[in-house]
């Protein structure tokens, strides 16, 4: 749920990058961090192991325009992807406003993608969210690799509802900002809907 | 007695079944291991003394910032017993305000704080001349110490880091070391011990064994498990065989399992009921086993190559393989596990395929 700070006139939204281990969630955030105007971003925080794998989460505050005089500040998080880290994933999903599912396009990780989407749905549901109602986009990452699953097959397996989806190669930035813009747009639309309703 | 777990569960412990050295119980909700010790008369007396000290106006104030009231209360109690005065904040905004206005000696800061995130707040305070001196210990919400035995490489300005399940044992000593570094040099310790004066660091419990990442090594877990098993064996109705699941400690009263609603209530140990012949359930178990193996291999690529070349794969990845086994057992219904060991099958298939790729 977005956090509104009336004194500083800021709306803070939380976007979580979800996906199986080593699918490129941190790489997405690193690219966004690298390519964002220094005035618009906070420092990227990454709690990683000595082998550079995300231990707890990555965190990146990002300013993206205004809504009715309130600055919107997006807090981007990643989750640890390995199956072992479920408790941390649940914790990081607390208060989420939008989710980006980063899928690993490699054939050998398709099962991990499917498991991860199912895990996302379950973990959201435990907190009263419905994946079909939360702002949600999908990114098919690592499209530059030779052993990738065809796009249509990935869509069938991971995106039956037809949410916005993007092909990406996070290491060179392809598709990274398209994905971010899409989720930011959905979150802002949801915020505006909330304002109009209330 | 009631022992709170960091996840909010209240564990009812049967004191009559506590040994002298205490016992470790696993929280049935979050899986954390919670050390439990019998409150002795001496401990009670000491706690009284410490509470008295906590009202001394000159004692250092520790600001505890956490969104869970239960966790705040637990930490407050631990710190007051150790002689600290404690103030609390429920979110990042309140923590920032109190830290800026009151300038506490130290701040115990949860990384997952709502409002302003812990890391961000830490950087703001450390970057501000007026608050930069406040000692900050980051609190991590960690649930499985074996997975988190690695220490973070960067604390983002914080002075120290602690995992929640280590709070009772290590937080007071960590704070004392930060707030009274002089008292903790070896000569100072000797001097303080000789003098027996009642300054804060000496008033508190003897410094607990300092937390080091190595304390969470596989060896220490095995030692803890062995100690627990030895303890459990001496207790009436205690059992020591099989998986070292500490929550089976006879000291945990059955009421502990009736927990209040929380996001952690449906932990991964919440196994769905399935029919043995359900082919979908079997396939799901097999898939889950393959994913565990795939994750282990992906995160240990060098060890896999070395292990396959030297025939030491199972030895090199012993801890990860056991963890994989634990999570498989937690998530896959017994009726499916009983049919065939799909986890082992997944490993065998992986090794067979990987040997072809790697060894040749």
Coordinates of C-alpha atoms in Angstrom, one line a residue:
Chain A
X1 CA 0.0 0.0 0.0
X2 CA 1.4 3.4 -1.0
X3 CA 2.7 5.6 1.9
X4 CA 1.7 9.2 1.6
X5 CA 3.8 11.8 3.4
X6 CA 1.7 15.0 3.5
X7 CA 4.4 17.2 5.0
X8 CA 6.9 16.5 2.2
X9 CA 4.0 16.0 -0.3
X10 CA 5.4 12.7 -1.4
X11 CA 3.7 9.5 -2.4
X12 CA 5.9 6.5 -1.8
X13 CA 5.1 3.4 -3.8
X14 CA 6.6 0.0 -3.5
X15 CA 7.4 -2.1 -6.6
X16 CA 8.8 -5.6 -6.2
X17 CA 10.8 -7.4 -8.8
X18 CA 10.0 -11.1 -8.3
X19 CA 11.3 -14.1 -10.1
X20 CA 13.4 -17.3 -9.8
X21 CA 17.0 -17.3 -8.7
X22 CA 19.5 -15.6 -11.0
X23 CA 16.8 -14.5 -13.5
X24 CA 18.2 -10.9 -13.5
X25 CA 16.2 -9.0 -10.9
X26 CA 19.2 -7.3 -9.4
X27 CA 20.6 -6.6 -12.9
X28 CA 17.4 -4.8 -13.8
X29 CA 17.8 -2.6 -10.7
X30 CA 21.4 -2.0 -11.4
X31 CA 20.6 -0.8 -15.0
X32 CA 17.9 1.5 -13.7
X33 CA 20.3 2.9 -11.2
X34 CA 23.0 3.4 -13.7
X35 CA 20.8 5.2 -16.2
X36 CA 18.8 7.4 -13.9
X37 CA 19.4 11.0 -13.4
X38 CA 21.3 11.4 -10.0
X39 CA 18.7 14.0 -8.9
X40 CA 15.9 11.5 -9.3
X41 CA 17.3 8.6 -7.4
X42 CA 18.5 7.6 -4.0
X43 CA 21.4 5.4 -3.4
X44 CA 20.9 1.8 -4.4
X45 CA 21.1 -0.5 -1.4
X46 CA 22.0 -4.1 -1.9
X47 CA 22.4 -6.7 0.8
X48 CA 24.3 -9.4 -1.0
X49 CA 26.5 -12.3 -0.1
X50 CA 30.1 -12.4 -0.8
X51 CA 29.2 -14.2 -4.0
X52 CA 27.1 -11.2 -5.0
X53 CA 23.8 -13.1 -4.7
X54 CA 20.9 -11.1 -3.2
X55 CA 20.7 -12.1 0.4
X56 CA 17.8 -10.0 1.5
X57 CA 16.8 -7.5 -1.1
X58 CA 17.9 -4.7 -3.3
X59 CA 16.3 -1.3 -2.8
X60 CA 16.2 1.7 -5.0
X61 CA 14.2 4.9 -4.4
X62 CA 13.3 6.6 -7.6
X63 CA 11.4 9.9 -8.3
X64 CA 9.0 9.7 -11.2
X65 CA 7.0 12.8 -11.7
X66 CA 4.0 14.2 -9.8
X67 CA 0.4 13.4 -9.2
X68 CA -1.7 16.4 -8.2
X69 CA 1.1 18.2 -6.6
X70 CA 2.5 15.1 -4.8
X71 CA 5.9 13.8 -5.9
X72 CA 5.8 10.1 -6.6
X73 CA 8.7 8.2 -5.3
X74 CA 9.0 4.6 -6.3
X75 CA 10.8 2.2 -4.1
X76 CA 12.1 -0.7 -6.1
X77 CA 12.8 -4.0 -4.4
X78 CA 14.0 -7.4 -5.5
X79 CA 13.5 -10.6 -3.6
X80 CA 15.9 -13.4 -3.2
X81 CA 14.9 -15.9 -5.9
X82 CA 16.0 -19.3 -4.6
X83 CA 13.2 -21.6 -3.3
X84 CA 14.8 -21.6 0.1
X85 CA 14.1 -17.9 0.8
X86 CA 10.3 -18.0 1.0
X87 CA 10.0 -16.2 4.3
X88 CA 12.0 -13.3 3.0
X89 CA 9.9 -13.0 -0.1
X90 CA 6.8 -12.9 2.0
X91 CA 8.2 -10.1 4.1
X92 CA 9.3 -8.0 1.1
X93 CA 5.9 -8.3 -0.5
X94 CA 4.3 -6.6 2.5
X95 CA 2.7 -3.4 1.4
X96 CA 3.5 -3.9 -2.3
X97 CA 1.9 -1.6 -4.9
X98 CA 3.1 -3.3 -8.1
X99 CA 4.9 -6.4 -9.1
X100 CA 7.3 -7.1 -12.0
X101 CA 7.8 -10.7 -12.7
X102 CA 11.2 -11.3 -14.2
X103 CA 11.3 -14.6 -16.0
X104 CA 14.5 -16.4 -17.1
X105 CA 14.0 -17.3 -20.7
X106 CA 16.4 -20.2 -20.7
X107 CA 14.8 -23.6 -21.3
X108 CA 16.3 -25.1 -18.2
X109 CA 14.7 -22.5 -16.0
X110 CA 11.1 -22.7 -17.2
X111 CA 10.1 -24.9 -14.3
X112 CA 11.6 -22.4 -11.9
X113 CA 9.7 -19.6 -13.6
X114 CA 6.4 -21.5 -13.3
X115 CA 7.1 -22.4 -9.6
X116 CA 8.0 -18.8 -8.9
X117 CA 4.8 -17.4 -10.4
X118 CA 2.7 -19.9 -8.4
X119 CA 4.7 -18.9 -5.3
X120 CA 4.1 -15.2 -6.0
X121 CA 0.4 -15.8 -6.3
X122 CA 0.3 -17.8 -3.0
X123 CA 2.4 -15.3 -1.1
X124 CA 0.3 -12.3 -2.3
X125 CA -2.9 -14.2 -1.4
X126 CA -1.6 -14.7 2.1
X127 CA -1.5 -11.0 2.5
X128 CA -4.9 -10.4 1.0
X129 CA -3.7 -9.5 -2.5
X130 CA -5.0 -11.1 -5.7
X131 CA -2.3 -11.3 -8.4
X132 CA -5.1 -10.8 -11.0
X133 CA -5.9 -7.4 -9.4
X134 CA -2.4 -6.1 -8.4
X135 CA -0.6 -3.9 -11.0
X136 CA 1.5 -6.6 -12.6
X137 CA 3.8 -6.8 -15.6
X138 CA 6.1 -9.6 -16.9
X139 CA 9.5 -9.3 -18.3
X140 CA 11.1 -12.2 -20.3
X141 CA 14.7 -11.7 -19.6
X142 CA 17.9 -13.1 -21.1
X143 CA 16.5 -13.1 -24.6
X144 CA 20.0 -12.7 -26.0
X145 CA 21.0 -16.2 -24.9
X146 CA 20.9 -19.1 -27.4
X147 CA 18.9 -21.6 -25.4
X148 CA 15.7 -19.6 -24.9
X149 CA 12.1 -20.7 -24.9
X150 CA 10.1 -19.1 -27.8
X151 CA 8.2 -16.0 -26.8
X152 CA 4.7 -17.5 -27.5
X153 CA 5.4 -20.5 -25.4
X154 CA 6.6 -18.3 -22.5
X155 CA 3.4 -16.2 -22.8
X156 CA 1.3 -19.3 -22.7
X157 CA 3.0 -20.6 -19.6
X158 CA 3.5 -17.4 -17.7
X159 CA 1.0 -14.9 -19.0
X160 CA -2.4 -16.4 -19.6
X161 CA -4.1 -13.3 -18.6
X162 CA -2.3 -11.1 -21.1
X163 CA -0.8 -8.5 -18.8
X164 CA 1.8 -6.1 -20.3
X165 CA 4.9 -8.1 -21.1
X166 CA 8.3 -7.3 -22.5
X167 CA 11.3 -9.1 -23.9
X168 CA 14.5 -7.9 -22.2
X169 CA 18.2 -8.3 -21.9
X170 CA 18.9 -6.6 -18.5
X171 CA 22.7 -6.8 -19.0
X172 CA 22.5 -4.3 -21.9
X173 CA 19.3 -2.6 -20.7
X174 CA 17.1 -3.8 -23.5
X175 CA 13.5 -3.7 -22.2
X176 CA 14.4 -2.6 -18.7
X177 CA 12.9 0.8 -18.9
X178 CA 9.9 -0.4 -20.9
X179 CA 9.1 -2.7 -18.1
X180 CA 9.6 0.0 -15.4
X181 CA 7.5 2.5 -17.3
X182 CA 4.7 -0.1 -17.7
X183 CA 4.6 -1.0 -14.0
X184 CA 4.9 2.7 -12.9
X185 CA 2.0 3.6 -15.2
X186 CA -0.2 0.8 -13.8
X187 CA 0.6 1.8 -10.2
X188 CA -0.1 5.4 -10.9
X189 CA -3.4 4.5 -12.5
X190 CA -4.3 2.5 -9.5
X191 CA -3.4 5.4 -7.2
X192 CA -5.6 7.8 -9.2
X193 CA -8.4 5.3 -9.1
X194 CA -8.0 5.2 -5.3
X195 CA -8.1 9.0 -5.1
X196 CA -11.2 9.2 -7.3
X197 CA -12.9 6.5 -5.3
X198 CA -12.1 8.0 -2.0
Chain B
X1 CA 6.2 -19.4 30.9
X2 CA 5.6 -17.5 27.7
X3 CA 8.4 -16.9 25.3
X4 CA 7.7 -14.5 22.4
X5 CA 9.1 -15.3 19.0
X6 CA 10.1 -12.5 16.6
X7 CA 7.3 -13.4 14.2
X8 CA 4.7 -12.6 16.9
X9 CA 4.0 -16.1 18.0
X10 CA 3.8 -16.7 21.7
X11 CA 5.4 -20.0 22.7
X12 CA 4.1 -21.6 25.9
X13 CA 6.9 -23.4 27.5
X14 CA 6.5 -26.0 30.3
X15 CA 9.1 -24.8 32.8
X16 CA 9.0 -28.2 34.5
X17 CA 10.6 -29.7 31.5
X18 CA 13.4 -27.2 31.1
X19 CA 16.8 -28.5 31.9
X20 CA 19.4 -26.4 33.8
X21 CA 21.0 -25.4 30.5
X22 CA 17.7 -24.5 28.9
X23 CA 16.5 -25.7 25.6
X24 CA 16.0 -24.5 22.1
X25 CA 12.6 -24.7 20.5
X26 CA 11.6 -24.1 17.0
X27 CA 8.7 -21.7 16.5
X28 CA 6.0 -23.7 14.7
X29 CA 4.9 -20.5 12.8
X30 CA 8.2 -19.2 11.4
X31 CA 10.7 -21.9 12.0
X32 CA 13.0 -19.8 14.0
X33 CA 15.0 -21.4 16.8
X34 CA 14.3 -19.7 20.1
X35 CA 16.6 -20.3 23.0
X36 CA 14.7 -20.7 26.3
X37 CA 16.2 -20.7 29.7
X38 CA 14.6 -21.2 33.1
X39 CA 14.3 -17.9 34.9
X40 CA 16.4 -18.5 38.1
X41 CA 16.0 -16.6 41.3
X42 CA 19.4 -15.1 40.6
X43 CA 18.3 -14.0 37.2
X44 CA 15.2 -12.4 38.6
X45 CA 17.2 -10.5 41.2
X46 CA 19.7 -9.4 38.6
X47 CA 16.8 -8.2 36.4
X48 CA 15.5 -6.2 39.3
X49 CA 18.9 -4.5 39.7
X50 CA 19.1 -3.9 36.0
X51 CA 15.6 -2.4 35.9
X52 CA 16.7 -0.1 38.7
X53 CA 19.7 1.0 36.6
X54 CA 17.4 1.5 33.6
X55 CA 15.8 4.4 35.4
X56 CA 19.2 6.1 36.1
X57 CA 18.9 9.3 34.1
X58 CA 22.5 9.2 33.0
X59 CA 22.3 5.7 31.4
X60 CA 22.4 5.6 27.6
X61 CA 19.1 5.6 25.8
X62 CA 18.6 3.1 23.1
X63 CA 15.9 3.8 20.5
X64 CA 14.3 0.6 19.2
X65 CA 12.6 1.0 15.8
X66 CA 10.4 -1.8 14.7
X67 CA 6.8 -2.0 13.4
X68 CA 5.9 -5.0 15.5
X69 CA 4.8 -4.1 19.1
X70 CA 5.7 -7.6 20.2
X71 CA 9.3 -7.3 18.9
X72 CA 9.6 -3.8 20.4
X73 CA 8.5 -5.1 23.8
X74 CA 10.8 -8.1 23.6
X75 CA 13.8 -6.0 22.8
X76 CA 12.8 -3.4 25.4
X77 CA 12.7 -6.1 28.0
X78 CA 16.1 -7.5 27.0
X79 CA 17.7 -4.1 27.0
X80 CA 16.2 -3.0 30.2
X81 CA 17.4 -6.1 31.9
X82 CA 20.9 -5.2 30.7
X83 CA 20.7 -1.7 32.2
X84 CA 19.7 0.4 29.2
X85 CA 17.0 3.0 29.1
X86 CA 14.8 2.4 26.1
X87 CA 12.6 4.4 23.8
X88 CA 10.7 3.0 20.9
X89 CA 9.4 4.0 17.4
X90 CA 6.9 2.1 15.3
X91 CA 7.9 3.4 11.9
X92 CA 10.7 5.1 10.0
X93 CA 9.2 8.6 10.3
X94 CA 8.8 8.3 14.1
X95 CA 12.3 6.9 14.4
X96 CA 13.8 9.7 12.4
X97 CA 12.0 12.3 14.5
X98 CA 13.0 10.7 17.8
X99 CA 16.6 10.2 16.7
X100 CA 16.9 13.8 15.5
X101 CA 15.2 15.4 18.5
X102 CA 16.3 13.1 21.4
X103 CA 19.7 11.9 20.0
X104 CA 19.8 8.5 21.7
X105 CA 23.1 6.8 22.3
X106 CA 22.2 4.0 20.0
X107 CA 19.5 2.9 17.6
X108 CA 18.4 -0.6 16.9
X109 CA 16.9 -0.3 13.5
X110 CA 14.8 -2.9 11.6
X111 CA 15.6 -2.9 7.9
X112 CA 12.0 -3.5 7.0
X113 CA 10.6 -0.5 8.8
X114 CA 7.5 1.1 7.2
X115 CA 7.5 4.8 6.3
X116 CA 11.2 5.2 5.8
X117 CA 13.1 2.1 5.2
X118 CA 15.7 1.1 7.7
X119 CA 18.7 1.3 5.3
X120 CA 17.6 4.7 4.1
X121 CA 17.1 6.0 7.6
X122 CA 20.5 4.7 8.6
X123 CA 22.1 6.6 5.8
X124 CA 20.2 9.8 6.5
X125 CA 21.2 9.7 10.2
X126 CA 24.8 8.8 9.5
X127 CA 25.1 11.5 6.9
X128 CA 23.8 14.2 9.3
X129 CA 26.4 15.9 11.5
X130 CA 24.0 16.1 14.4
X131 CA 23.0 12.4 14.4
X132 CA 26.1 10.8 12.8
X133 CA 27.4 9.8 16.2
X134 CA 24.4 7.6 17.0
X135 CA 25.5 4.0 17.0
X136 CA 23.2 2.0 14.8
X137 CA 22.6 -1.7 14.7
X138 CA 20.6 -3.0 11.8
X139 CA 18.1 -5.7 12.5
X140 CA 17.5 -8.2 9.8
X141 CA 14.3 -10.2 9.5
X142 CA 15.8 -13.5 8.9
X143 CA 14.1 -16.8 9.4
X144 CA 16.6 -19.5 8.6
X145 CA 19.9 -19.1 10.1
X146 CA 21.5 -21.7 8.0
X147 CA 20.7 -19.9 4.8
X148 CA 21.9 -16.6 6.3
X149 CA 25.2 -17.8 7.8
X150 CA 26.9 -15.4 5.4
X151 CA 27.4 -11.9 6.6
X152 CA 26.3 -9.0 4.6
X153 CA 29.2 -7.3 2.8
X154 CA 27.9 -3.8 3.3
X155 CA 26.1 -2.3 6.2
X156 CA 25.4 1.1 4.6
X157 CA 26.8 3.2 7.4
X158 CA 25.5 1.1 10.3
X159 CA 27.9 0.1 13.1
X160 CA 26.7 -3.4 13.4
X161 CA 24.2 -6.0 12.2
X162 CA 22.1 -8.5 14.1
X163 CA 19.6 -11.1 13.1
X164 CA 16.4 -11.1 15.2
X165 CA 16.8 -14.6 16.7
X166 CA 20.2 -13.5 18.2
X167 CA 18.7 -10.5 20.1
X168 CA 18.4 -12.1 23.5
X169 CA 22.0 -13.5 23.4
X170 CA 23.9 -10.8 21.6
X171 CA 22.2 -7.5 21.4
X172 CA 23.1 -6.2 24.8
X173 CA 26.8 -7.1 24.4
X174 CA 26.9 -5.6 20.9
X175 CA 25.4 -2.3 22.2
X176 CA 27.8 -2.2 25.1
X177 CA 30.8 -2.7 22.9
X178 CA 29.6 0.2 20.7
X179 CA 28.7 2.5 23.5
X180 CA 31.5 1.7 25.9
X181 CA 34.4 0.5 23.7
X182 CA 37.0 1.3 26.3
X183 CA 35.3 -1.0 28.8
X184 CA 35.7 -3.8 26.4
X185 CA 39.4 -3.8 25.8
X186 CA 41.0 -6.8 27.6
X187 CA 42.7 -4.6 30.2
X188 CA 39.6 -2.7 30.9
X189 CA 37.6 -5.9 31.3
X190 CA 40.1 -7.1 33.9
X191 CA 40.1 -3.8 35.7
X192 CA 36.3 -3.7 35.7
X193 CA 36.1 -7.2 37.0
X194 CA 38.5 -6.4 39.8
X195 CA 36.8 -3.2 40.8
X196 CA 33.3 -4.7 40.7
X197 CA 31.8 -1.2 40.3
X198 CA 28.3 -0.7 39.2
X199 CA 28.8 1.2 36.0
X200 CA 26.5 0.1 33.3
X201 CA 28.7 -2.4 31.4
X202 CA 29.6 -4.3 34.5
X203 CA 26.1 -4.1 35.9
X204 CA 24.8 -6.1 33.0
X205 CA 25.0 -9.8 32.5
X206 CA 28.5 -11.0 31.8
X207 CA 29.1 -10.3 28.2
X208 CA 27.5 -13.0 26.2
X209 CA 29.6 -14.9 23.7
X210 CA 30.0 -12.4 20.9
X211 CA 28.2 -13.2 17.7
X212 CA 30.5 -14.1 14.9
X213 CA 29.4 -15.5 11.6
X214 CA 31.4 -18.6 12.4
X215 CA 29.0 -19.2 15.2
X216 CA 26.5 -20.1 12.6
X217 CA 28.7 -22.6 10.9
X218 CA 27.3 -26.0 10.2
X219 CA 29.4 -27.3 13.0
X220 CA 27.8 -25.1 15.6
X221 CA 24.4 -26.1 14.3
X222 CA 25.4 -29.7 14.7
X223 CA 26.6 -29.0 18.2
X224 CA 23.4 -27.2 19.1
X225 CA 21.4 -30.0 17.7
X226 CA 23.5 -32.6 19.5
X227 CA 23.1 -30.7 22.8
X228 CA 19.4 -30.4 22.2
X229 CA 19.1 -34.1 21.5
X230 CA 21.1 -35.0 24.6
X231 CA 18.9 -32.7 26.6
X232 CA 15.7 -34.0 25.1
X233 CA 16.7 -37.6 25.8
X234 CA 16.9 -36.9 29.5
X235 CA 13.4 -35.5 29.5
X236 CA 10.3 -37.6 30.2
X237 CA 8.8 -38.4 26.8
X238 CA 11.8 -36.9 25.0
X239 CA 12.9 -38.4 21.8
X240 CA 16.1 -37.8 19.8
X241 CA 15.8 -39.8 16.7
X242 CA 15.2 -38.6 13.1
X243 CA 15.3 -35.1 11.8
X244 CA 16.6 -32.7 14.5
X245 CA 13.3 -30.7 14.5
X246 CA 13.7 -28.7 17.7
X247 CA 10.1 -27.7 17.8
X248 CA 9.3 -31.2 18.9
X249 CA 10.9 -30.3 22.2
X250 CA 8.7 -31.6 25.0
X251 CA 9.1 -28.2 26.6
X252 CA 6.8 -26.7 24.1
X253 CA 3.2 -26.9 25.3
X254 CA 0.6 -28.0 22.7
X255 CA -1.2 -24.6 23.1
X256 CA 1.8 -23.0 21.3
X257 CA 0.4 -24.4 18.1
X258 CA -2.8 -22.4 18.3
X259 CA -1.4 -19.2 16.9
X260 CA -3.0 -15.9 16.1
X261 CA -3.6 -14.9 12.5
X262 CA -0.6 -13.6 10.7
X263 CA 0.9 -13.7 7.2
X264 CA 3.3 -16.3 8.5
X265 CA 0.5 -18.6 9.7
X266 CA 0.4 -20.3 6.3
X267 CA 4.1 -21.1 6.3
X268 CA 5.5 -23.5 3.8
X269 CA 5.0 -26.2 6.4
X270 CA 1.3 -25.9 5.7
X271 CA 1.2 -28.9 3.5
X272 CA -1.9 -29.4 1.3
X273 CA -3.8 -32.6 1.6
X274 CA -3.6 -34.7 -1.6
X275 CA -4.5 -38.1 -2.7
X276 CA -1.6 -40.6 -3.1
X277 CA -2.7 -41.4 -6.6
X278 CA -3.0 -37.8 -7.7
X279 CA -0.7 -37.6 -10.8
X280 CA -0.7 -33.8 -10.6
X281 CA 0.6 -33.9 -7.0
X282 CA 3.3 -36.3 -8.0
X283 CA 4.4 -34.2 -10.9
X284 CA 4.4 -31.1 -8.7
X285 CA 6.6 -32.9 -6.2
X286 CA 9.0 -34.0 -8.9
X287 CA 9.1 -30.5 -10.3
X288 CA 9.7 -29.0 -6.9
X289 CA 12.6 -31.4 -6.4
X290 CA 14.1 -30.5 -9.7
X291 CA 13.9 -26.8 -8.9
X292 CA 15.6 -27.3 -5.6
X293 CA 18.4 -29.2 -7.3
X294 CA 18.6 -26.6 -10.1
X295 CA 18.8 -23.8 -7.6
X296 CA 21.6 -25.5 -5.6
X297 CA 23.5 -26.2 -8.8
X298 CA 23.0 -22.7 -10.1
X299 CA 24.3 -21.0 -7.0
X300 CA 27.2 -23.4 -6.5
X301 CA 28.5 -23.8 -10.1
X302 CA 32.2 -24.1 -9.2
X303 CA 31.5 -26.6 -6.5
X304 CA 29.4 -28.7 -8.9
X305 CA 32.2 -28.8 -11.4
X306 CA 34.8 -29.6 -8.8
X307 CA 32.6 -32.2 -7.1
X308 CA 31.8 -34.0 -10.3
X309 CA 35.4 -34.1 -11.4
X310 CA 36.6 -35.4 -8.1
X311 CA 33.6 -37.4 -7.1
X312 CA 33.0 -35.3 -4.0
X313 CA 29.8 -33.5 -5.1
X314 CA 27.7 -34.8 -2.2
X315 CA 30.4 -34.0 0.3
X316 CA 31.0 -30.4 -1.1
X317 CA 27.3 -29.6 -1.2
X318 CA 26.4 -31.5 1.9
X319 CA 24.8 -28.5 3.8
X320 CA 22.9 -27.3 0.7
X321 CA 21.7 -30.8 -0.1
X322 CA 20.4 -31.2 3.4
X323 CA 18.7 -27.9 3.3
X324 CA 17.1 -28.9 0.0
X325 CA 15.9 -32.1 1.7
X326 CA 14.4 -30.1 4.6
X327 CA 12.4 -27.8 2.3
X328 CA 11.3 -30.7 0.2
X329 CA 10.1 -32.6 3.2
X330 CA 8.3 -29.4 4.4
X331 CA 6.5 -28.7 1.2
X332 CA 5.8 -32.1 -0.3
X333 CA 3.0 -34.1 1.4
X334 CA 4.1 -37.3 3.2
X335 CA 1.8 -39.5 1.1
X336 CA 3.7 -38.4 -2.0
X337 CA 7.1 -38.6 -0.4
X338 CA 6.3 -42.1 0.7
X339 CA 5.9 -43.4 -2.8
X340 CA 9.4 -42.6 -4.0
X341 CA 12.3 -40.3 -3.1
X342 CA 11.8 -37.7 -5.9
X343 CA 14.4 -35.5 -4.4
X344 CA 17.0 -38.1 -4.7
X345 CA 15.7 -38.9 -8.1
X346 CA 16.2 -35.3 -9.1
X347 CA 19.7 -35.3 -7.8
X348 CA 20.6 -38.5 -9.6
X349 CA 19.2 -37.2 -12.9
X350 CA 21.0 -33.9 -12.5
X351 CA 24.3 -35.7 -11.7
X352 CA 23.9 -38.0 -14.7
X353 CA 23.2 -35.1 -17.1
X354 CA 25.9 -32.9 -15.6
X355 CA 28.6 -35.5 -15.7
X356 CA 28.1 -35.9 -19.4
X357 CA 28.5 -32.1 -19.9
X358 CA 31.2 -31.4 -17.4
X359 CA 33.5 -34.4 -17.0
X360 CA 34.0 -34.9 -20.7

